[in-house]
Amino acid sequence: MLNFKQSSNMEPSVRDLIYGSISTKELRFLLPETFPYLLRVLKGEVGLLVLASDFEPGALEEVASSGYGEEGFFYTFLSRGSEVRRSLESERSPFFLSKDQSSGLYKSESAGCLLSGIYSDEKLEGFLLIELSSPPEPWQTILLALLCQNIARSFKSEKKETIGFAPSRETIEERWSRMGKLLFRMSGGGKAALDNYRKLGMLKIRGPRSSGKKTLAKWLHRNESSDRGFLVIGVLPEQGGKLEKSLEEWETMVQGGTLIFEKIQEYSALQQKLLYEYAVAERSRPRLVFLENSEISPKEELVFFRSFLESNFVELPIWSNWPKEDREEMVTLFFEEAREAQGRRDLVLSKQAKIRLVHPEMNRNLEDLRNLIEEGVLHTSGRELLGFSEMINRPQGVSIPEADDLDLRKAVEALERQKILLAYKLFGGNQIRMSKALGISRGSLQYKLKNLGLG
């Protein structure tokens, strides 16, 4: 039985956890230190405590455990959508799962596990699990419930402090606008290019890979035709008749909006001819934006089509040629975007990290820069992002494409990268536990880590 006379001899951290009022940030420091003691008090064989993730809304992450060894353990019956998980989300008091009711306990001699959810305003903020050698006595159930209630109070007090702190839609739109204006300025685009775009209904955006061409094209659409639709077209039909029909269908879909054509350096002479005829025909049509990779020579060149494109174009420079103040602004915009997406509005970018990111010799394009910042935000557990020295020296993965992009392979790779990053954070880089949670073999995980630039 628990001897409360011993409470005066408790470590300060244990007393703070049981009797004190602490924040959720303090919890993450106290729990790993105090959990082994709490497990012994509760007469548990092994156990773990899980709390809501700071990085992904709706996700849970392990913050403390004891008895599992370095490899840890993943309880498959607690996966999202499982019957036990649904019970945990609806049951407001601790409950016991016998060995027959729960498959996959860590210790073969355990009689079952005692589970208690941590709730704040009817929302599951975490849970505590302990494996027991025999069914629980009333005092164990009561003590576990009281401990979880005290932890839940930390979430409730923190929510009171952060009311009204959620980002607004206007903030996101303003950031998009700032990014677009910055890219337009960097491209050398001025009043003349904008006037010609409005007059001709056409603009070519040239630049190296991942220099912001598509982002600039979308900003241009929002700025000039926000009430109409737009399409990003990555591949054209090779047959002339099919291309003509597709142009008619795309025109109907955007209703006077914008058609954005990617990779125009790959177009055949026939495709260029039909696009030219479509662009100069005396009829109402959508505005046209052509994106060209300056690092790749055109596969075929049709003189009058190329001349038409040269009549109104802008060009984005490589990152190392950006002025310092513009690099600083783009780094700030990417950082704000990443911390908001990961629910880390409290996170700040240190001066040293910003200097490192802004340095022109980093030799990154905008996609790599965005990935690097996103990965840094995911890996940072404190309130300040301090550095990128290890990540800067390895290849970057791919960011998640937007909904209008049709590159399925890239989308799958990007989603894998995001989930693997999250698993890395949740399990502290332990590959055995990561592979179990992700549902893949350890060898497959190692291959993906290397292939996605994360190994």
PDB file of C-alpha atoms in Angstrom, residues 195-433:
ATOM      1  CA  ASP A 195       0.909  46.664 -67.636  1.00  0.00           C
ATOM      2  CA  ASN A 196       1.977  44.338 -70.460  1.00  0.00           C
ATOM      3  CA  TYR A 197       0.488  41.373 -68.600  1.00  0.00           C
ATOM      4  CA  ARG A 198      -2.833  43.179 -68.345  1.00  0.00           C
ATOM      5  CA  LYS A 199      -2.658  44.232 -72.017  1.00  0.00           C
ATOM      6  CA  LEU A 200      -1.362  40.985 -73.586  1.00  0.00           C
ATOM      7  CA  GLY A 201      -2.805  38.593 -71.004  1.00  0.00           C
ATOM      8  CA  MET A 202       0.562  36.779 -70.982  1.00  0.00           C
ATOM      9  CA  LEU A 203       3.771  36.614 -68.941  1.00  0.00           C
ATOM     10  CA  LYS A 204       6.773  34.299 -68.957  1.00  0.00           C
ATOM     11  CA  ILE A 205       8.520  33.683 -65.623  1.00  0.00           C
ATOM     12  CA  ARG A 206      12.030  32.336 -66.040  1.00  0.00           C
ATOM     13  CA  GLY A 207      14.366  31.099 -63.328  1.00  0.00           C
ATOM     14  CA  PRO A 208      16.364  28.144 -61.957  1.00  0.00           C
ATOM     15  CA  ARG A 209      14.721  25.126 -60.339  1.00  0.00           C
ATOM     16  CA  SER A 210      12.658  25.894 -57.214  1.00  0.00           C
ATOM     17  CA  SER A 211      13.294  29.636 -57.399  1.00  0.00           C
ATOM     18  CA  GLY A 212       9.656  30.573 -56.705  1.00  0.00           C
ATOM     19  CA  LYS A 213       8.260  30.663 -60.253  1.00  0.00           C
ATOM     20  CA  LYS A 214       4.993  28.896 -59.427  1.00  0.00           C
ATOM     21  CA  THR A 215       4.505  30.894 -56.223  1.00  0.00           C
ATOM     22  CA  LEU A 216       4.957  34.123 -58.182  1.00  0.00           C
ATOM     23  CA  ALA A 217       2.481  32.943 -60.849  1.00  0.00           C
ATOM     24  CA  LYS A 218      -0.149  32.188 -58.192  1.00  0.00           C
ATOM     25  CA  TRP A 219       0.406  35.557 -56.541  1.00  0.00           C
ATOM     26  CA  LEU A 220      -0.069  37.217 -59.922  1.00  0.00           C
ATOM     27  CA  HIS A 221      -3.372  35.375 -60.355  1.00  0.00           C
ATOM     28  CA  ARG A 222      -4.563  36.371 -56.871  1.00  0.00           C
ATOM     29  CA  ASN A 223      -3.520  39.958 -57.518  1.00  0.00           C
ATOM     30  CA  GLU A 224      -5.188  40.276 -60.928  1.00  0.00           C
ATOM     31  CA  SER A 225      -7.951  37.619 -61.160  1.00  0.00           C
ATOM     32  CA  SER A 226      -8.766  36.544 -57.608  1.00  0.00           C
ATOM     33  CA  ASP A 227     -12.476  36.103 -58.398  1.00  0.00           C
ATOM     34  CA  ARG A 228     -11.740  33.597 -61.190  1.00  0.00           C
ATOM     35  CA  GLY A 229     -10.261  30.089 -61.305  1.00  0.00           C
ATOM     36  CA  PHE A 230      -6.763  28.945 -62.234  1.00  0.00           C
ATOM     37  CA  LEU A 231      -5.073  25.726 -63.346  1.00  0.00           C
ATOM     38  CA  VAL A 232      -1.434  24.616 -63.143  1.00  0.00           C
ATOM     39  CA  ILE A 233      -0.689  22.464 -66.200  1.00  0.00           C
ATOM     40  CA  GLY A 234       2.407  20.290 -66.004  1.00  0.00           C
ATOM     41  CA  VAL A 235       1.936  18.012 -69.049  1.00  0.00           C
ATOM     42  CA  LEU A 236       0.431  18.790 -72.466  1.00  0.00           C
ATOM     43  CA  PRO A 237      -1.200  16.234 -74.789  1.00  0.00           C
ATOM     44  CA  GLU A 238       1.184  15.333 -77.601  1.00  0.00           C
ATOM     45  CA  GLN A 239      -1.449  15.048 -80.322  1.00  0.00           C
ATOM     46  CA  GLY A 240      -2.593  18.321 -81.849  1.00  0.00           C
ATOM     47  CA  GLY A 241      -6.313  17.566 -81.774  1.00  0.00           C
ATOM     48  CA  LYS A 242      -6.232  16.500 -78.128  1.00  0.00           C
ATOM     49  CA  LEU A 243      -4.286  19.632 -77.144  1.00  0.00           C
ATOM     50  CA  GLU A 244      -6.801  21.913 -78.914  1.00  0.00           C
ATOM     51  CA  LYS A 245      -9.658  20.161 -77.134  1.00  0.00           C
ATOM     52  CA  SER A 246      -7.854  20.362 -73.785  1.00  0.00           C
ATOM     53  CA  LEU A 247      -7.309  24.112 -74.187  1.00  0.00           C
ATOM     54  CA  GLU A 248     -11.055  24.550 -74.697  1.00  0.00           C
ATOM     55  CA  GLU A 249     -11.809  22.459 -71.599  1.00  0.00           C
ATOM     56  CA  TRP A 250      -9.261  24.317 -69.450  1.00  0.00           C
ATOM     57  CA  GLU A 251     -10.685  27.646 -70.619  1.00  0.00           C
ATOM     58  CA  THR A 252     -14.163  26.569 -69.520  1.00  0.00           C
ATOM     59  CA  MET A 253     -12.858  25.414 -66.132  1.00  0.00           C
ATOM     60  CA  VAL A 254     -11.131  28.689 -65.154  1.00  0.00           C
ATOM     61  CA  GLN A 255     -13.894  30.981 -66.489  1.00  0.00           C
ATOM     62  CA  GLY A 256     -11.655  33.857 -67.550  1.00  0.00           C
ATOM     63  CA  GLY A 257      -9.039  33.180 -64.863  1.00  0.00           C
ATOM     64  CA  THR A 258      -5.449  32.006 -65.376  1.00  0.00           C
ATOM     65  CA  LEU A 259      -3.734  29.040 -67.027  1.00  0.00           C
ATOM     66  CA  ILE A 260      -0.212  28.385 -65.673  1.00  0.00           C
ATOM     67  CA  PHE A 261       1.994  26.239 -67.933  1.00  0.00           C
ATOM     68  CA  GLU A 262       5.016  24.519 -66.346  1.00  0.00           C
ATOM     69  CA  LYS A 263       8.233  23.227 -67.965  1.00  0.00           C
ATOM     70  CA  ILE A 264       7.730  25.008 -71.267  1.00  0.00           C
ATOM     71  CA  GLN A 265      11.330  24.193 -72.255  1.00  0.00           C
ATOM     72  CA  GLU A 266      10.101  20.623 -72.830  1.00  0.00           C
ATOM     73  CA  TYR A 267       7.354  21.557 -75.330  1.00  0.00           C
ATOM     74  CA  SER A 268       7.540  20.180 -78.878  1.00  0.00           C
ATOM     75  CA  ALA A 269       7.332  22.398 -81.969  1.00  0.00           C
ATOM     76  CA  LEU A 270       3.705  21.334 -82.504  1.00  0.00           C
ATOM     77  CA  GLN A 271       2.733  22.154 -78.912  1.00  0.00           C
ATOM     78  CA  GLN A 272       4.427  25.552 -79.189  1.00  0.00           C
ATOM     79  CA  LYS A 273       2.643  26.272 -82.496  1.00  0.00           C
ATOM     80  CA  LEU A 274      -0.821  25.479 -81.097  1.00  0.00           C
ATOM     81  CA  LEU A 275      -0.194  27.482 -77.912  1.00  0.00           C
ATOM     82  CA  TYR A 276       0.963  30.459 -79.973  1.00  0.00           C
ATOM     83  CA  GLU A 277      -2.151  30.310 -82.142  1.00  0.00           C
ATOM     84  CA  TYR A 278      -4.318  30.057 -79.038  1.00  0.00           C
ATOM     85  CA  ALA A 279      -2.537  32.995 -77.368  1.00  0.00           C
ATOM     86  CA  VAL A 280      -2.761  35.453 -80.294  1.00  0.00           C
ATOM     87  CA  ALA A 281      -6.266  34.572 -81.527  1.00  0.00           C
ATOM     88  CA  GLU A 282      -8.640  37.537 -81.472  1.00  0.00           C
ATOM     89  CA  ARG A 283     -11.005  36.155 -78.883  1.00  0.00           C
ATOM     90  CA  SER A 284     -11.598  36.272 -75.158  1.00  0.00           C
ATOM     91  CA  ARG A 285      -9.406  33.777 -73.303  1.00  0.00           C
ATOM     92  CA  PRO A 286      -7.833  33.241 -69.852  1.00  0.00           C
ATOM     93  CA  ARG A 287      -4.579  34.944 -68.938  1.00  0.00           C
ATOM     94  CA  LEU A 288      -1.529  32.794 -69.628  1.00  0.00           C
ATOM     95  CA  VAL A 289       1.589  32.409 -67.458  1.00  0.00           C
ATOM     96  CA  PHE A 290       4.508  30.321 -68.764  1.00  0.00           C
ATOM     97  CA  LEU A 291       7.158  28.932 -66.381  1.00  0.00           C
ATOM     98  CA  GLU A 292      10.608  28.137 -67.759  1.00  0.00           C
ATOM     99  CA  ASN A 293      13.610  26.511 -66.084  1.00  0.00           C
ATOM    100  CA  SER A 294      16.641  28.624 -66.984  1.00  0.00           C
ATOM    101  CA  GLU A 295      19.002  25.713 -66.238  1.00  0.00           C
ATOM    102  CA  ILE A 296      17.620  23.580 -69.110  1.00  0.00           C
ATOM    103  CA  SER A 297      17.824  24.444 -72.785  1.00  0.00           C
ATOM    104  CA  PRO A 298      14.591  24.183 -74.818  1.00  0.00           C
ATOM    105  CA  LYS A 299      14.083  20.785 -76.454  1.00  0.00           C
ATOM    106  CA  GLU A 300      12.771  22.453 -79.623  1.00  0.00           C
ATOM    107  CA  GLU A 301      12.524  26.145 -80.497  1.00  0.00           C
ATOM    108  CA  LEU A 302       9.769  27.642 -82.607  1.00  0.00           C
ATOM    109  CA  VAL A 303      10.966  31.162 -83.442  1.00  0.00           C
ATOM    110  CA  PHE A 304       7.636  33.016 -83.383  1.00  0.00           C
ATOM    111  CA  PHE A 305       6.547  31.291 -80.141  1.00  0.00           C
ATOM    112  CA  ARG A 306       9.837  32.179 -78.421  1.00  0.00           C
ATOM    113  CA  SER A 307       9.619  35.760 -79.717  1.00  0.00           C
ATOM    114  CA  PHE A 308       6.089  35.987 -78.336  1.00  0.00           C
ATOM    115  CA  LEU A 309       7.294  34.856 -74.897  1.00  0.00           C
ATOM    116  CA  GLU A 310      10.182  37.326 -74.934  1.00  0.00           C
ATOM    117  CA  SER A 311       7.736  40.196 -75.459  1.00  0.00           C
ATOM    118  CA  ASN A 312       6.857  40.094 -71.767  1.00  0.00           C
ATOM    119  CA  PHE A 313       8.977  38.176 -69.261  1.00  0.00           C
ATOM    120  CA  VAL A 314      10.585  38.399 -65.843  1.00  0.00           C
ATOM    121  CA  GLU A 315      13.446  36.318 -64.409  1.00  0.00           C
ATOM    122  CA  LEU A 316      14.051  35.105 -60.864  1.00  0.00           C
ATOM    123  CA  PRO A 317      17.687  34.908 -59.677  1.00  0.00           C
ATOM    124  CA  ILE A 318      19.350  32.090 -57.736  1.00  0.00           C
ATOM    125  CA  TRP A 319      19.260  32.385 -53.932  1.00  0.00           C
ATOM    126  CA  SER A 320      22.915  33.397 -53.599  1.00  0.00           C
ATOM    127  CA  ASN A 321      22.289  36.467 -55.794  1.00  0.00           C
ATOM    128  CA  TRP A 322      19.442  37.811 -53.660  1.00  0.00           C
ATOM    129  CA  PRO A 323      20.194  40.983 -51.653  1.00  0.00           C
ATOM    130  CA  LYS A 324      20.745  40.226 -47.978  1.00  0.00           C
ATOM    131  CA  GLU A 325      17.651  42.095 -46.756  1.00  0.00           C
ATOM    132  CA  ASP A 326      15.450  40.134 -49.189  1.00  0.00           C
ATOM    133  CA  ARG A 327      16.956  36.816 -48.078  1.00  0.00           C
ATOM    134  CA  GLU A 328      16.229  37.793 -44.475  1.00  0.00           C
ATOM    135  CA  GLU A 329      12.606  38.578 -45.308  1.00  0.00           C
ATOM    136  CA  MET A 330      12.072  35.256 -47.119  1.00  0.00           C
ATOM    137  CA  VAL A 331      13.642  33.287 -44.239  1.00  0.00           C
ATOM    138  CA  THR A 332      11.297  35.075 -41.832  1.00  0.00           C
ATOM    139  CA  LEU A 333       8.253  34.280 -43.991  1.00  0.00           C
ATOM    140  CA  PHE A 334       9.175  30.587 -44.264  1.00  0.00           C
ATOM    141  CA  PHE A 335       9.805  30.387 -40.514  1.00  0.00           C
ATOM    142  CA  GLU A 336       6.441  31.984 -39.701  1.00  0.00           C
ATOM    143  CA  GLU A 337       4.749  29.568 -42.099  1.00  0.00           C
ATOM    144  CA  ALA A 338       6.459  26.487 -40.599  1.00  0.00           C
ATOM    145  CA  ARG A 339       5.882  27.318 -36.935  1.00  0.00           C
ATOM    146  CA  GLU A 340       2.215  28.105 -37.591  1.00  0.00           C
ATOM    147  CA  ALA A 341       1.713  24.862 -39.548  1.00  0.00           C
ATOM    148  CA  GLN A 342       3.279  22.867 -36.686  1.00  0.00           C
ATOM    149  CA  GLY A 343       1.412  24.707 -33.919  1.00  0.00           C
ATOM    150  CA  ARG A 344       4.605  26.325 -32.579  1.00  0.00           C
ATOM    151  CA  ARG A 345       3.565  29.977 -32.482  1.00  0.00           C
ATOM    152  CA  ASP A 346       5.685  30.393 -29.321  1.00  0.00           C
ATOM    153  CA  LEU A 347       8.893  29.446 -31.162  1.00  0.00           C
ATOM    154  CA  VAL A 348      11.433  32.133 -32.070  1.00  0.00           C
ATOM    155  CA  LEU A 349      14.307  32.016 -34.539  1.00  0.00           C
ATOM    156  CA  SER A 350      17.669  32.754 -32.921  1.00  0.00           C
ATOM    157  CA  LYS A 351      19.969  35.395 -34.412  1.00  0.00           C
ATOM    158  CA  GLN A 352      22.676  32.778 -35.081  1.00  0.00           C
ATOM    159  CA  ALA A 353      20.269  30.473 -36.932  1.00  0.00           C
ATOM    160  CA  LYS A 354      18.944  33.312 -39.066  1.00  0.00           C
ATOM    161  CA  ILE A 355      22.464  34.414 -40.016  1.00  0.00           C
ATOM    162  CA  ARG A 356      23.281  30.835 -41.049  1.00  0.00           C
ATOM    163  CA  LEU A 357      20.122  30.501 -43.155  1.00  0.00           C
ATOM    164  CA  VAL A 358      20.561  33.873 -44.836  1.00  0.00           C
ATOM    165  CA  HIS A 359      24.193  33.266 -45.807  1.00  0.00           C
ATOM    166  CA  PRO A 360      24.471  33.179 -49.645  1.00  0.00           C
ATOM    167  CA  GLU A 361      27.035  30.352 -49.605  1.00  0.00           C
ATOM    168  CA  MET A 362      24.413  27.965 -48.234  1.00  0.00           C
ATOM    169  CA  ASN A 363      23.761  27.102 -51.909  1.00  0.00           C
ATOM    170  CA  ARG A 364      20.087  26.164 -51.495  1.00  0.00           C
ATOM    171  CA  ASN A 365      16.998  26.844 -53.580  1.00  0.00           C
ATOM    172  CA  LEU A 366      13.714  27.998 -52.031  1.00  0.00           C
ATOM    173  CA  GLU A 367      12.252  24.488 -51.743  1.00  0.00           C
ATOM    174  CA  ASP A 368      15.302  23.236 -49.842  1.00  0.00           C
ATOM    175  CA  LEU A 369      15.243  26.330 -47.647  1.00  0.00           C
ATOM    176  CA  ARG A 370      11.593  25.794 -46.763  1.00  0.00           C
ATOM    177  CA  ASN A 371      12.233  22.096 -45.994  1.00  0.00           C
ATOM    178  CA  LEU A 372      15.231  22.940 -43.845  1.00  0.00           C
ATOM    179  CA  ILE A 373      13.259  25.414 -41.749  1.00  0.00           C
ATOM    180  CA  GLU A 374      10.315  23.010 -41.434  1.00  0.00           C
ATOM    181  CA  GLU A 375      12.636  20.234 -40.248  1.00  0.00           C
ATOM    182  CA  GLY A 376      14.277  22.589 -37.758  1.00  0.00           C
ATOM    183  CA  VAL A 377      10.890  23.564 -36.296  1.00  0.00           C
ATOM    184  CA  LEU A 378       9.898  19.883 -35.976  1.00  0.00           C
ATOM    185  CA  HIS A 379      13.136  18.935 -34.201  1.00  0.00           C
ATOM    186  CA  THR A 380      13.197  21.857 -31.744  1.00  0.00           C
ATOM    187  CA  SER A 381      11.719  21.100 -28.316  1.00  0.00           C
ATOM    188  CA  GLY A 382      12.582  24.414 -26.640  1.00  0.00           C
ATOM    189  CA  ARG A 383      11.213  27.883 -27.309  1.00  0.00           C
ATOM    190  CA  GLU A 384      14.090  28.987 -29.563  1.00  0.00           C
ATOM    191  CA  LEU A 385      15.354  27.481 -32.811  1.00  0.00           C
ATOM    192  CA  LEU A 386      19.111  27.700 -32.281  1.00  0.00           C
ATOM    193  CA  GLY A 387      20.869  26.188 -35.289  1.00  0.00           C
ATOM    194  CA  PHE A 388      20.942  24.103 -38.444  1.00  0.00           C
ATOM    195  CA  SER A 389      24.600  23.042 -38.617  1.00  0.00           C
ATOM    196  CA  GLU A 390      23.913  19.294 -38.964  1.00  0.00           C
ATOM    197  CA  MET A 391      20.972  19.600 -41.341  1.00  0.00           C
ATOM    198  CA  ILE A 392      22.547  22.184 -43.644  1.00  0.00           C
ATOM    199  CA  ASN A 393      25.267  19.753 -44.694  1.00  0.00           C
ATOM    200  CA  ARG A 394      22.944  17.015 -45.932  1.00  0.00           C
ATOM    201  CA  PRO A 395      20.566  16.896 -48.916  1.00  0.00           C
ATOM    202  CA  GLN A 396      17.031  18.082 -48.346  1.00  0.00           C
ATOM    203  CA  GLY A 397      13.824  16.258 -49.138  1.00  0.00           C
ATOM    204  CA  VAL A 398      10.731  17.581 -50.863  1.00  0.00           C
ATOM    205  CA  SER A 399       7.983  19.786 -49.469  1.00  0.00           C
ATOM    206  CA  ILE A 400       4.338  18.769 -49.690  1.00  0.00           C
ATOM    207  CA  PRO A 401       2.878  19.927 -53.030  1.00  0.00           C
ATOM    208  CA  GLU A 402      -0.240  22.057 -53.076  1.00  0.00           C
ATOM    209  CA  ALA A 403      -3.622  20.622 -54.048  1.00  0.00           C
ATOM    210  CA  ASP A 404      -3.383  21.820 -57.657  1.00  0.00           C
ATOM    211  CA  ASP A 405      -0.139  19.902 -58.299  1.00  0.00           C
ATOM    212  CA  LEU A 406      -0.639  16.523 -60.004  1.00  0.00           C
ATOM    213  CA  ASP A 407       2.789  14.962 -59.410  1.00  0.00           C
ATOM    214  CA  LEU A 408       1.662  11.891 -57.436  1.00  0.00           C
ATOM    215  CA  ARG A 409       5.167  10.495 -56.902  1.00  0.00           C
ATOM    216  CA  LYS A 410       6.366  13.766 -55.396  1.00  0.00           C
ATOM    217  CA  ALA A 411       3.264  14.032 -53.205  1.00  0.00           C
ATOM    218  CA  VAL A 412       3.760  10.491 -51.818  1.00  0.00           C
ATOM    219  CA  GLU A 413       7.452  11.126 -51.099  1.00  0.00           C
ATOM    220  CA  ALA A 414       6.634  14.424 -49.394  1.00  0.00           C
ATOM    221  CA  LEU A 415       3.926  12.872 -47.203  1.00  0.00           C
ATOM    222  CA  GLU A 416       6.274  10.023 -46.238  1.00  0.00           C
ATOM    223  CA  ARG A 417       8.914  12.573 -45.289  1.00  0.00           C
ATOM    224  CA  GLN A 418       6.469  14.473 -43.082  1.00  0.00           C
ATOM    225  CA  LYS A 419       5.307  11.335 -41.249  1.00  0.00           C
ATOM    226  CA  ILE A 420       8.856  10.055 -40.778  1.00  0.00           C
ATOM    227  CA  LEU A 421       9.879  13.454 -39.368  1.00  0.00           C
ATOM    228  CA  LEU A 422       6.970  13.320 -36.925  1.00  0.00           C
ATOM    229  CA  ALA A 423       7.846   9.753 -35.874  1.00  0.00           C
ATOM    230  CA  TYR A 424      11.465  10.854 -35.351  1.00  0.00           C
ATOM    231  CA  LYS A 425      10.245  13.572 -32.995  1.00  0.00           C
ATOM    232  CA  LEU A 426       7.757  11.363 -31.140  1.00  0.00           C
ATOM    233  CA  PHE A 427      10.241   8.536 -30.492  1.00  0.00           C
ATOM    234  CA  GLY A 428      13.478  10.512 -30.181  1.00  0.00           C
ATOM    235  CA  GLY A 429      15.039   8.965 -33.289  1.00  0.00           C
ATOM    236  CA  ASN A 430      14.670   5.373 -32.014  1.00  0.00           C
ATOM    237  CA  GLN A 431      14.375   3.503 -35.318  1.00  0.00           C
ATOM    238  CA  ILE A 432      12.850   0.345 -33.840  1.00  0.00           C
ATOM    239  CA  ARG A 433      10.000   2.268 -32.279  1.00  0.00           C
TER     240      ARG A 433
END
